[in-house]
Amino acid sequence: MLGLGVAGVAVGASLQDKVSRALAPAGSIGDVLPAAGGFRYYSVTGSVKRHSVATHRVTVSGLVDKPRSFGMADLAGFPQTVLDKDFQCVTGWRVPDVRWVGVALPDLLDAVGVSPQAQAVRFTSFDGVYTESLTLSQARRRDVLVATQMDGKPVTHDHGGPTRLYVAPMYGYKSLKWLGGIELTDRVKPGYWENLGYDVDAWVGRSNGRDDAPT
Ligand SMILES: Nc1nc2c(c(=O)[nH]1)N[C@H]1C(S)=C(S)[C@@H](COP(=O)(O)O)O[C@H]1N2
Ligand SMILES: [Mo]
């Protein structure tokens, strides 16, 4: 826990302490339950099969020079990016000063070589349902991570481990959990919530978020 911010210490020694459980999508009735300043666990599917760190892989494919899949050891071999940043759901709850560790997405993209025709990135979850997207320029930001740790521990299954996306400047729905696939595409393919009306460009404070009153 060394290096964890004051906020992290104040809410408890373990991530579990600052978690209130909920199984509800953004915009559903679950969002009006008190969050007690912590994460809620969201999944649009009822249960998700666990992936072990020994066999889990993230596949990078599509419009790339060398399609590749990366195991956890491969990811650990990249330079690790550490970000102390908030996590904010579009429905109004926010967790301040979470320590995120992982591989900056541009480093992963450089490792496979992005084709000139690629304009966007599509992310798929091994929950089999959830998807997300970024434009290529958004995906090249260094505050977009394939995250392997949250608050000093491996990303738990409930938080989308072994690997989840963390898109620091955008609302939580962009931070796809149970990340299994990264595909370079010729255009943005709107993700799960975006097909249901949420903004594709989900900049915190500038998109369709409701920072105060969850509805
Ligand atoms: N696969 C998947 N990823 C997901 C979601 C989901 O339902 N399924 N919910 C999104 C939303 S709306 C939020 S706010 C965050 C919640 O992350 P947490 O469950 O770790 O708190 O995950 C995002 N990523
Ligand atoms: Mo969310």
Coordinates of C-alpha atoms and ligand atoms in Angstrom, one line a residue:
M1 CA 0.0 0.0 0.0
L2 CA 3.0 2.3 0.0
G3 CA 2.5 5.3 -2.1
L4 CA -1.3 5.1 -1.9
G5 CA -2.9 8.5 -1.6
V6 CA -4.4 9.9 1.6
A7 CA -7.9 9.3 0.2
G8 CA -7.1 5.6 -0.3
V9 CA -5.8 5.2 3.3
A10 CA -8.8 7.1 4.7
V11 CA -11.3 4.7 3.2
G12 CA -9.6 1.6 4.2
A13 CA -6.6 -0.6 3.8
S14 CA -8.1 -2.9 1.2
L15 CA -9.9 -2.1 -2.0
Q16 CA -12.7 -4.4 -0.7
D17 CA -13.4 -1.9 2.1
K18 CA -14.3 0.8 -0.3
V19 CA -16.5 -1.3 -2.5
S20 CA -20.3 -1.4 -2.4
R21 CA -21.7 -4.1 -4.5
A22 CA -24.2 -3.6 -7.2
L23 CA -25.0 -5.5 -10.3
A24 CA -26.7 -2.9 -12.5
P25 CA -26.0 -1.1 -15.7
A26 CA -25.6 2.6 -16.0
G27 CA -28.9 4.3 -15.9
S28 CA -30.7 1.4 -14.1
I29 CA -32.3 1.5 -10.7
G30 CA -29.1 0.2 -9.1
D31 CA -27.5 3.6 -9.7
V32 CA -29.7 5.3 -7.2
L33 CA -28.4 3.2 -4.3
P34 CA -25.8 4.9 -2.1
A35 CA -22.3 4.2 -3.2
A36 CA -20.5 5.2 0.0
G37 CA -17.7 6.9 -1.9
G38 CA -16.6 3.6 -3.4
F39 CA -16.8 1.5 -6.5
R40 CA -19.8 -0.3 -7.6
Y41 CA -19.4 -3.5 -9.5
Y42 CA -21.1 -3.3 -12.9
S43 CA -21.7 -6.0 -15.3
V44 CA -24.3 -6.2 -18.1
T45 CA -24.1 -9.9 -17.9
G46 CA -25.2 -12.1 -15.1
S47 CA -21.9 -13.9 -14.5
V48 CA -18.5 -13.9 -16.2
K49 CA -16.2 -16.8 -16.5
R50 CA -12.9 -16.3 -14.6
H51 CA -9.7 -16.1 -16.5
S52 CA -6.6 -17.2 -14.7
V53 CA -3.5 -15.0 -14.9
A54 CA -1.6 -18.1 -16.1
T55 CA -3.6 -18.5 -19.3
H56 CA -5.3 -15.1 -19.9
R57 CA -4.4 -13.4 -23.1
V58 CA -5.2 -10.1 -24.8
T59 CA -5.3 -10.3 -28.5
V60 CA -4.5 -7.4 -30.8
S61 CA -5.7 -7.9 -34.3
G62 CA -7.4 -6.2 -37.3
L63 CA -5.6 -3.5 -39.2
V64 CA -2.1 -4.2 -37.8
D65 CA 1.2 -5.4 -39.3
K66 CA 1.7 -8.3 -36.8
P67 CA -1.4 -9.6 -35.0
R68 CA -0.3 -10.8 -31.6
S69 CA -1.7 -12.0 -28.3
F70 CA -0.2 -10.9 -25.0
G71 CA -0.1 -13.0 -21.8
M72 CA 0.3 -11.4 -18.4
A73 CA 4.1 -11.9 -18.5
D74 CA 4.2 -10.3 -21.9
L75 CA 2.4 -7.3 -20.5
A76 CA 4.7 -7.1 -17.5
G77 CA 7.6 -6.9 -19.9
F78 CA 6.4 -3.5 -21.2
P79 CA 7.2 -0.3 -19.4
Q80 CA 4.6 0.1 -16.7
T81 CA 2.6 3.3 -16.5
V82 CA 1.3 4.5 -13.1
L83 CA -1.6 6.9 -12.9
D84 CA -3.2 8.3 -9.8
K85 CA -6.6 9.3 -11.1
D86 CA -10.3 9.3 -10.3
F87 CA -12.8 6.9 -11.7
Q88 CA -16.1 8.5 -12.6
C89 CA -19.3 6.8 -13.7
V90 CA -21.6 8.8 -16.0
T91 CA -24.4 8.3 -13.4
G92 CA -22.6 10.4 -10.8
W93 CA -20.5 8.3 -8.5
R94 CA -16.8 8.9 -8.4
V95 CA -13.9 7.2 -6.7
P96 CA -11.0 9.7 -6.2
D97 CA -7.3 8.9 -6.5
V98 CA -7.2 5.3 -7.6
R99 CA -3.8 4.0 -8.5
W100 CA -3.8 2.4 -11.9
V101 CA -0.9 0.4 -13.2
G102 CA -0.7 -1.1 -16.7
V103 CA 0.6 -0.8 -20.2
A104 CA -0.1 2.4 -22.0
L105 CA -2.2 1.5 -25.0
P106 CA 0.1 3.4 -27.5
D107 CA 3.0 1.1 -26.4
L108 CA 0.9 -2.0 -27.2
L109 CA -0.2 -0.5 -30.6
D110 CA 3.4 0.2 -31.4
A111 CA 4.3 -3.4 -30.7
V112 CA 2.0 -4.7 -33.3
G113 CA 2.3 -1.9 -35.8
V114 CA -0.8 0.0 -36.8
S115 CA -1.8 -0.1 -40.5
P116 CA -2.3 3.2 -42.3
Q117 CA -6.0 2.4 -42.9
A118 CA -6.7 2.1 -39.2
Q119 CA -8.8 4.9 -37.8
A120 CA -10.2 3.4 -34.6
V121 CA -9.9 0.7 -32.0
R122 CA -12.6 -1.7 -30.9
F123 CA -12.4 -3.5 -27.6
T124 CA -14.1 -6.7 -26.7
S125 CA -14.8 -8.3 -23.3
F126 CA -14.6 -12.0 -22.6
D127 CA -18.0 -11.6 -20.9
G128 CA -19.1 -12.1 -24.5
V129 CA -21.3 -9.0 -24.6
Y130 CA -19.7 -5.7 -23.7
T131 CA -17.8 -3.7 -26.3
E132 CA -16.1 -0.3 -26.5
S133 CA -14.4 1.9 -29.0
L134 CA -11.9 4.8 -29.2
T135 CA -10.7 6.8 -32.2
L136 CA -7.1 6.0 -33.0
S137 CA -6.0 9.4 -31.7
Q138 CA -7.8 8.8 -28.4
A139 CA -6.2 5.3 -28.2
R140 CA -2.8 6.9 -28.6
R141 CA -3.1 8.9 -25.4
R142 CA -0.8 7.9 -22.7
D143 CA -3.5 8.0 -20.1
V144 CA -5.3 5.1 -21.7
L145 CA -4.1 1.9 -20.1
V146 CA -4.5 -1.9 -20.4
A147 CA -4.7 -2.0 -16.6
T148 CA -3.4 -4.9 -14.6
Q149 CA -3.4 -3.3 -11.2
M150 CA -5.8 -1.1 -9.2
D151 CA -4.7 0.3 -5.8
G152 CA -1.6 -1.9 -5.5
K153 CA -3.2 -5.2 -6.3
P154 CA -4.0 -7.2 -9.4
V155 CA -7.3 -6.1 -10.9
T156 CA -9.8 -8.5 -9.3
H157 CA -12.3 -10.5 -11.3
D158 CA -15.2 -8.3 -10.2
H159 CA -13.3 -5.2 -11.5
G160 CA -12.7 -6.9 -14.8
G161 CA -9.4 -8.7 -14.2
P162 CA -6.9 -9.9 -15.2
T163 CA -7.0 -7.0 -17.6
R164 CA -9.4 -4.1 -18.0
L165 CA -9.2 -0.9 -20.0
Y166 CA -8.8 2.4 -18.1
V167 CA -9.6 5.5 -20.1
A168 CA -8.7 8.2 -17.7
P169 CA -10.3 11.3 -19.4
M170 CA -13.6 9.6 -20.0
Y171 CA -16.6 8.3 -18.1
G172 CA -16.4 4.8 -16.6
Y173 CA -18.3 3.1 -19.3
K174 CA -15.3 3.5 -21.6
S175 CA -13.2 1.4 -19.2
L176 CA -14.2 -2.0 -20.5
K177 CA -13.8 -4.8 -18.0
W178 CA -12.6 -8.4 -18.8
L179 CA -10.6 -7.1 -21.7
G180 CA -9.8 -9.9 -24.2
G181 CA -9.6 -8.3 -27.6
I182 CA -8.3 -5.1 -29.2
E183 CA -9.1 -4.7 -32.8
L184 CA -7.9 -2.0 -35.1
T185 CA -10.7 -0.9 -37.4
D186 CA -11.3 1.6 -40.2
R187 CA -14.0 3.5 -38.3
V188 CA -15.5 3.8 -34.8
K189 CA -17.9 1.0 -34.0
P190 CA -20.0 2.3 -31.1
G191 CA -19.9 0.3 -28.0
Y192 CA -22.5 -1.4 -25.8
W193 CA -23.8 1.7 -24.0
E194 CA -23.3 3.9 -27.0
N195 CA -25.7 1.8 -29.0
L196 CA -28.2 2.6 -26.2
G197 CA -27.7 6.3 -26.4
Y198 CA -24.6 7.3 -24.5
D199 CA -22.0 9.6 -26.1
V200 CA -19.2 7.8 -28.1
D201 CA -16.8 10.6 -27.0
A202 CA -17.3 10.4 -23.2
W203 CA -15.1 13.2 -21.9
V204 CA -15.7 13.7 -18.3
G205 CA -17.5 17.0 -17.8
R206 CA -18.0 17.6 -21.5
S207 CA -20.3 14.8 -22.6
N208 CA -23.7 13.5 -21.5
G209 CA -22.6 12.8 -17.9
R210 CA -24.6 14.0 -14.9
D211 CA -21.9 14.9 -12.4
D212 CA -24.2 15.7 -9.6
A213 CA -27.6 14.0 -9.5
P214 CA -27.8 10.4 -10.7
T215 CA -31.0 9.8 -12.6
Ligands
LIG1 N1 -17.4 -5.7 -19.5 C1 -18.0 -4.7 -18.9 N2 -17.2 -3.6 -18.7 C2 -17.8 -2.5 -18.1 C3 -19.1 -2.5 -17.7 C4 -19.9 -3.6 -17.9 O1 -21.1 -3.7 -17.5 N3 -19.3 -4.7 -18.5 N4 -19.7 -1.3 -17.1 C5 -18.9 -0.1 -17.3 C6 -19.4 1.0 -16.4 S1 -20.9 1.8 -16.8 C7 -18.6 1.4 -15.3 S2 -19.0 2.8 -14.4 C8 -17.4 0.6 -15.0 C9 -17.6 0.1 -13.5 O2 -16.4 -0.5 -13.1 P1 -16.3 -1.3 -11.8 O3 -17.4 -2.4 -12.0 O4 -14.9 -1.8 -11.7 O5 -16.7 -0.4 -10.7 O6 -17.2 -0.5 -15.8 C10 -17.4 -0.2 -17.2 N5 -17.0 -1.4 -17.9
MO2 MO -20.9 3.7 -15.5

